[in-house]
Amino acid sequence: MTAPATISRRNLLFGRSAVAAQADRAVPYLAVVGDGCLARNKVDCQSCRDVCPEQVIGFRPRAGGPFLPEVDGDRCSGCGACIDICPVGAIALAERSGDAADA
């Protein structure tokens, strides 16, 4: 028995199949969080994580400050939802390389 295909809330809402969603992974861009990020500057902000339809942005703890953002480059579809919500414009789309991106 094979495992059922998973589909994001975004794709379910827009009526896209798991196959179409997988095709999005071929997009050569992914989100990258820059140094201007509020969380990287010890200000508590996780807006990008909250809006990400693919749930690929996570925050890891660090001593003495807010959590640091991390983007799972293998799962990022490059949709850009995080770019629009970032209050300081610290997120951009970068060309995907052969390596997994670590923001």
JSON list of C-alpha atoms in Angstrom, two decimals:
[
{"chain": "A", "resi": 1, "resn": "MET", "atom": "CA", "xyz": [0.00, 0.00, 0.00]},
{"chain": "A", "resi": 2, "resn": "THR", "atom": "CA", "xyz": [1.37, 3.42, -0.89]},
{"chain": "A", "resi": 3, "resn": "ALA", "atom": "CA", "xyz": [1.08, 6.47, 1.31]},
{"chain": "A", "resi": 4, "resn": "PRO", "atom": "CA", "xyz": [-1.52, 9.01, 0.26]},
{"chain": "A", "resi": 5, "resn": "ALA", "atom": "CA", "xyz": [-0.21, 12.14, -1.42]},
{"chain": "A", "resi": 6, "resn": "THR", "atom": "CA", "xyz": [-0.10, 15.22, 0.76]},
{"chain": "A", "resi": 7, "resn": "ILE", "atom": "CA", "xyz": [-1.41, 18.55, -0.41]},
{"chain": "A", "resi": 8, "resn": "SER", "atom": "CA", "xyz": [-0.99, 21.99, 1.15]},
{"chain": "A", "resi": 9, "resn": "ARG", "atom": "CA", "xyz": [-3.92, 24.11, 2.27]},
{"chain": "A", "resi": 10, "resn": "ARG", "atom": "CA", "xyz": [-3.06, 26.58, -0.50]},
{"chain": "A", "resi": 11, "resn": "ASN", "atom": "CA", "xyz": [-3.27, 23.94, -3.20]},
{"chain": "A", "resi": 12, "resn": "LEU", "atom": "CA", "xyz": [-6.44, 22.49, -1.72]},
{"chain": "A", "resi": 13, "resn": "LEU", "atom": "CA", "xyz": [-8.03, 25.95, -1.65]},
{"chain": "A", "resi": 14, "resn": "PHE", "atom": "CA", "xyz": [-7.11, 26.65, -5.27]},
{"chain": "A", "resi": 15, "resn": "GLY", "atom": "CA", "xyz": [-8.07, 23.15, -6.43]},
{"chain": "A", "resi": 16, "resn": "ARG", "atom": "CA", "xyz": [-4.58, 22.07, -7.46]},
{"chain": "A", "resi": 17, "resn": "SER", "atom": "CA", "xyz": [-3.64, 18.42, -7.36]},
{"chain": "A", "resi": 18, "resn": "ALA", "atom": "CA", "xyz": [-0.64, 17.00, -5.53]},
{"chain": "A", "resi": 19, "resn": "VAL", "atom": "CA", "xyz": [0.97, 16.38, -8.93]},
{"chain": "A", "resi": 20, "resn": "ALA", "atom": "CA", "xyz": [0.61, 20.05, -9.88]},
{"chain": "A", "resi": 21, "resn": "ALA", "atom": "CA", "xyz": [1.95, 21.07, -6.50]},
{"chain": "A", "resi": 22, "resn": "GLN", "atom": "CA", "xyz": [4.98, 18.84, -7.01]},
{"chain": "A", "resi": 23, "resn": "ALA", "atom": "CA", "xyz": [5.60, 20.56, -10.34]},
{"chain": "A", "resi": 24, "resn": "ASP", "atom": "CA", "xyz": [5.96, 23.84, -8.43]},
{"chain": "A", "resi": 25, "resn": "ARG", "atom": "CA", "xyz": [9.16, 22.44, -6.92]},
{"chain": "A", "resi": 26, "resn": "ALA", "atom": "CA", "xyz": [10.76, 22.78, -10.34]},
{"chain": "A", "resi": 27, "resn": "VAL", "atom": "CA", "xyz": [10.59, 26.58, -9.98]},
{"chain": "A", "resi": 28, "resn": "PRO", "atom": "CA", "xyz": [14.18, 27.78, -9.77]},
{"chain": "A", "resi": 29, "resn": "TYR", "atom": "CA", "xyz": [13.60, 30.21, -6.88]},
{"chain": "A", "resi": 30, "resn": "LEU", "atom": "CA", "xyz": [13.31, 29.97, -3.12]},
{"chain": "A", "resi": 31, "resn": "ALA", "atom": "CA", "xyz": [12.85, 32.41, -0.26]},
{"chain": "A", "resi": 32, "resn": "VAL", "atom": "CA", "xyz": [15.96, 33.75, 1.47]},
{"chain": "A", "resi": 33, "resn": "VAL", "atom": "CA", "xyz": [15.83, 35.71, 4.72]},
{"chain": "A", "resi": 34, "resn": "GLY", "atom": "CA", "xyz": [18.32, 38.58, 4.82]},
{"chain": "A", "resi": 35, "resn": "ASP", "atom": "CA", "xyz": [20.17, 40.30, 7.66]},
{"chain": "A", "resi": 36, "resn": "GLY", "atom": "CA", "xyz": [17.49, 43.00, 7.97]},
{"chain": "A", "resi": 37, "resn": "CYS", "atom": "CA", "xyz": [15.08, 40.42, 9.40]},
{"chain": "A", "resi": 38, "resn": "LEU", "atom": "CA", "xyz": [13.57, 41.62, 12.67]},
{"chain": "A", "resi": 39, "resn": "ALA", "atom": "CA", "xyz": [14.11, 38.24, 14.34]},
{"chain": "A", "resi": 40, "resn": "ARG", "atom": "CA", "xyz": [17.79, 38.32, 13.36]},
{"chain": "A", "resi": 41, "resn": "ASN", "atom": "CA", "xyz": [17.96, 41.71, 15.08]},
{"chain": "A", "resi": 42, "resn": "LYS", "atom": "CA", "xyz": [16.45, 40.44, 18.34]},
{"chain": "A", "resi": 43, "resn": "VAL", "atom": "CA", "xyz": [12.90, 41.62, 17.65]},
{"chain": "A", "resi": 44, "resn": "ASP", "atom": "CA", "xyz": [10.18, 39.01, 18.03]},
{"chain": "A", "resi": 45, "resn": "CYS", "atom": "CA", "xyz": [8.57, 38.56, 14.60]},
{"chain": "A", "resi": 46, "resn": "GLN", "atom": "CA", "xyz": [7.40, 35.39, 12.86]},
{"chain": "A", "resi": 47, "resn": "SER", "atom": "CA", "xyz": [5.04, 36.83, 10.26]},
{"chain": "A", "resi": 48, "resn": "CYS", "atom": "CA", "xyz": [6.68, 34.93, 7.42]},
{"chain": "A", "resi": 49, "resn": "ARG", "atom": "CA", "xyz": [6.19, 31.59, 9.17]},
{"chain": "A", "resi": 50, "resn": "ASP", "atom": "CA", "xyz": [2.57, 32.35, 9.90]},
{"chain": "A", "resi": 51, "resn": "VAL", "atom": "CA", "xyz": [1.73, 33.18, 6.26]},
{"chain": "A", "resi": 52, "resn": "CYS", "atom": "CA", "xyz": [3.75, 30.44, 4.51]},
{"chain": "A", "resi": 53, "resn": "PRO", "atom": "CA", "xyz": [1.24, 28.13, 2.78]},
{"chain": "A", "resi": 54, "resn": "GLU", "atom": "CA", "xyz": [3.82, 25.35, 2.49]},
{"chain": "A", "resi": 55, "resn": "GLN", "atom": "CA", "xyz": [4.93, 25.69, 6.14]},
{"chain": "A", "resi": 56, "resn": "VAL", "atom": "CA", "xyz": [8.61, 25.70, 5.16]},
{"chain": "A", "resi": 57, "resn": "ILE", "atom": "CA", "xyz": [9.74, 28.59, 7.36]},
{"chain": "A", "resi": 58, "resn": "GLY", "atom": "CA", "xyz": [10.68, 27.60, 10.87]},
{"chain": "A", "resi": 59, "resn": "PHE", "atom": "CA", "xyz": [12.35, 29.37, 13.77]},
{"chain": "A", "resi": 60, "resn": "ARG", "atom": "CA", "xyz": [15.10, 27.77, 15.84]},
{"chain": "A", "resi": 61, "resn": "PRO", "atom": "CA", "xyz": [15.89, 28.95, 19.36]},
{"chain": "A", "resi": 62, "resn": "ARG", "atom": "CA", "xyz": [18.97, 31.00, 20.14]},
{"chain": "A", "resi": 63, "resn": "ALA", "atom": "CA", "xyz": [20.38, 32.07, 23.47]},
{"chain": "A", "resi": 64, "resn": "GLY", "atom": "CA", "xyz": [19.48, 35.59, 24.55]},
{"chain": "A", "resi": 65, "resn": "GLY", "atom": "CA", "xyz": [17.04, 36.52, 21.84]},
{"chain": "A", "resi": 66, "resn": "PRO", "atom": "CA", "xyz": [14.13, 35.66, 19.58]},
{"chain": "A", "resi": 67, "resn": "PHE", "atom": "CA", "xyz": [14.25, 32.56, 17.42]},
{"chain": "A", "resi": 68, "resn": "LEU", "atom": "CA", "xyz": [16.18, 32.63, 14.12]},
{"chain": "A", "resi": 69, "resn": "PRO", "atom": "CA", "xyz": [14.36, 32.01, 10.82]},
{"chain": "A", "resi": 70, "resn": "GLU", "atom": "CA", "xyz": [15.20, 28.97, 8.70]},
{"chain": "A", "resi": 71, "resn": "VAL", "atom": "CA", "xyz": [13.80, 28.15, 5.26]},
{"chain": "A", "resi": 72, "resn": "ASP", "atom": "CA", "xyz": [13.55, 24.51, 4.18]},
{"chain": "A", "resi": 73, "resn": "GLY", "atom": "CA", "xyz": [14.91, 25.00, 0.67]},
{"chain": "A", "resi": 74, "resn": "ASP", "atom": "CA", "xyz": [13.88, 21.51, -0.41]},
{"chain": "A", "resi": 75, "resn": "ARG", "atom": "CA", "xyz": [10.21, 22.27, 0.23]},
{"chain": "A", "resi": 76, "resn": "CYS", "atom": "CA", "xyz": [9.99, 26.00, -0.61]},
{"chain": "A", "resi": 77, "resn": "SER", "atom": "CA", "xyz": [7.83, 26.55, -3.70]},
{"chain": "A", "resi": 78, "resn": "GLY", "atom": "CA", "xyz": [9.00, 30.13, -4.25]},
{"chain": "A", "resi": 79, "resn": "CYS", "atom": "CA", "xyz": [5.42, 31.44, -4.05]},
{"chain": "A", "resi": 80, "resn": "GLY", "atom": "CA", "xyz": [6.53, 34.73, -2.46]},
{"chain": "A", "resi": 81, "resn": "ALA", "atom": "CA", "xyz": [3.81, 34.95, 0.21]},
{"chain": "A", "resi": 82, "resn": "CYS", "atom": "CA", "xyz": [6.48, 35.62, 2.84]},
{"chain": "A", "resi": 83, "resn": "ILE", "atom": "CA", "xyz": [7.89, 38.54, 0.84]},
{"chain": "A", "resi": 84, "resn": "ASP", "atom": "CA", "xyz": [4.64, 40.47, 0.91]},
{"chain": "A", "resi": 85, "resn": "ILE", "atom": "CA", "xyz": [4.08, 40.03, 4.65]},
{"chain": "A", "resi": 86, "resn": "CYS", "atom": "CA", "xyz": [7.61, 40.91, 5.87]},
{"chain": "A", "resi": 87, "resn": "PRO", "atom": "CA", "xyz": [7.34, 44.31, 7.60]},
{"chain": "A", "resi": 88, "resn": "VAL", "atom": "CA", "xyz": [10.94, 45.28, 6.76]},
{"chain": "A", "resi": 89, "resn": "GLY", "atom": "CA", "xyz": [11.33, 43.69, 3.32]},
{"chain": "A", "resi": 90, "resn": "ALA", "atom": "CA", "xyz": [14.05, 41.31, 4.52]},
{"chain": "A", "resi": 91, "resn": "ILE", "atom": "CA", "xyz": [12.92, 38.35, 2.39]},
{"chain": "A", "resi": 92, "resn": "ALA", "atom": "CA", "xyz": [13.73, 37.91, -1.27]},
{"chain": "A", "resi": 93, "resn": "LEU", "atom": "CA", "xyz": [13.56, 35.16, -3.86]},
{"chain": "A", "resi": 94, "resn": "ALA", "atom": "CA", "xyz": [16.94, 33.80, -4.83]},
{"chain": "A", "resi": 95, "resn": "GLU", "atom": "CA", "xyz": [17.90, 31.45, -7.59]},
{"chain": "A", "resi": 96, "resn": "ARG", "atom": "CA", "xyz": [17.88, 27.87, -6.38]},
{"chain": "A", "resi": 97, "resn": "SER", "atom": "CA", "xyz": [21.28, 26.18, -6.49]},
{"chain": "A", "resi": 98, "resn": "GLY", "atom": "CA", "xyz": [22.11, 22.49, -6.33]},
{"chain": "A", "resi": 99, "resn": "ASP", "atom": "CA", "xyz": [22.56, 22.77, -2.57]},
{"chain": "A", "resi": 100, "resn": "ALA", "atom": "CA", "xyz": [19.70, 23.11, -0.11]},
{"chain": "A", "resi": 101, "resn": "ALA", "atom": "CA", "xyz": [19.39, 26.73, 0.92]},
{"chain": "A", "resi": 102, "resn": "ASP", "atom": "CA", "xyz": [19.78, 27.66, 4.54]},
{"chain": "A", "resi": 103, "resn": "ALA", "atom": "CA", "xyz": [18.50, 31.11, 5.26]}
]
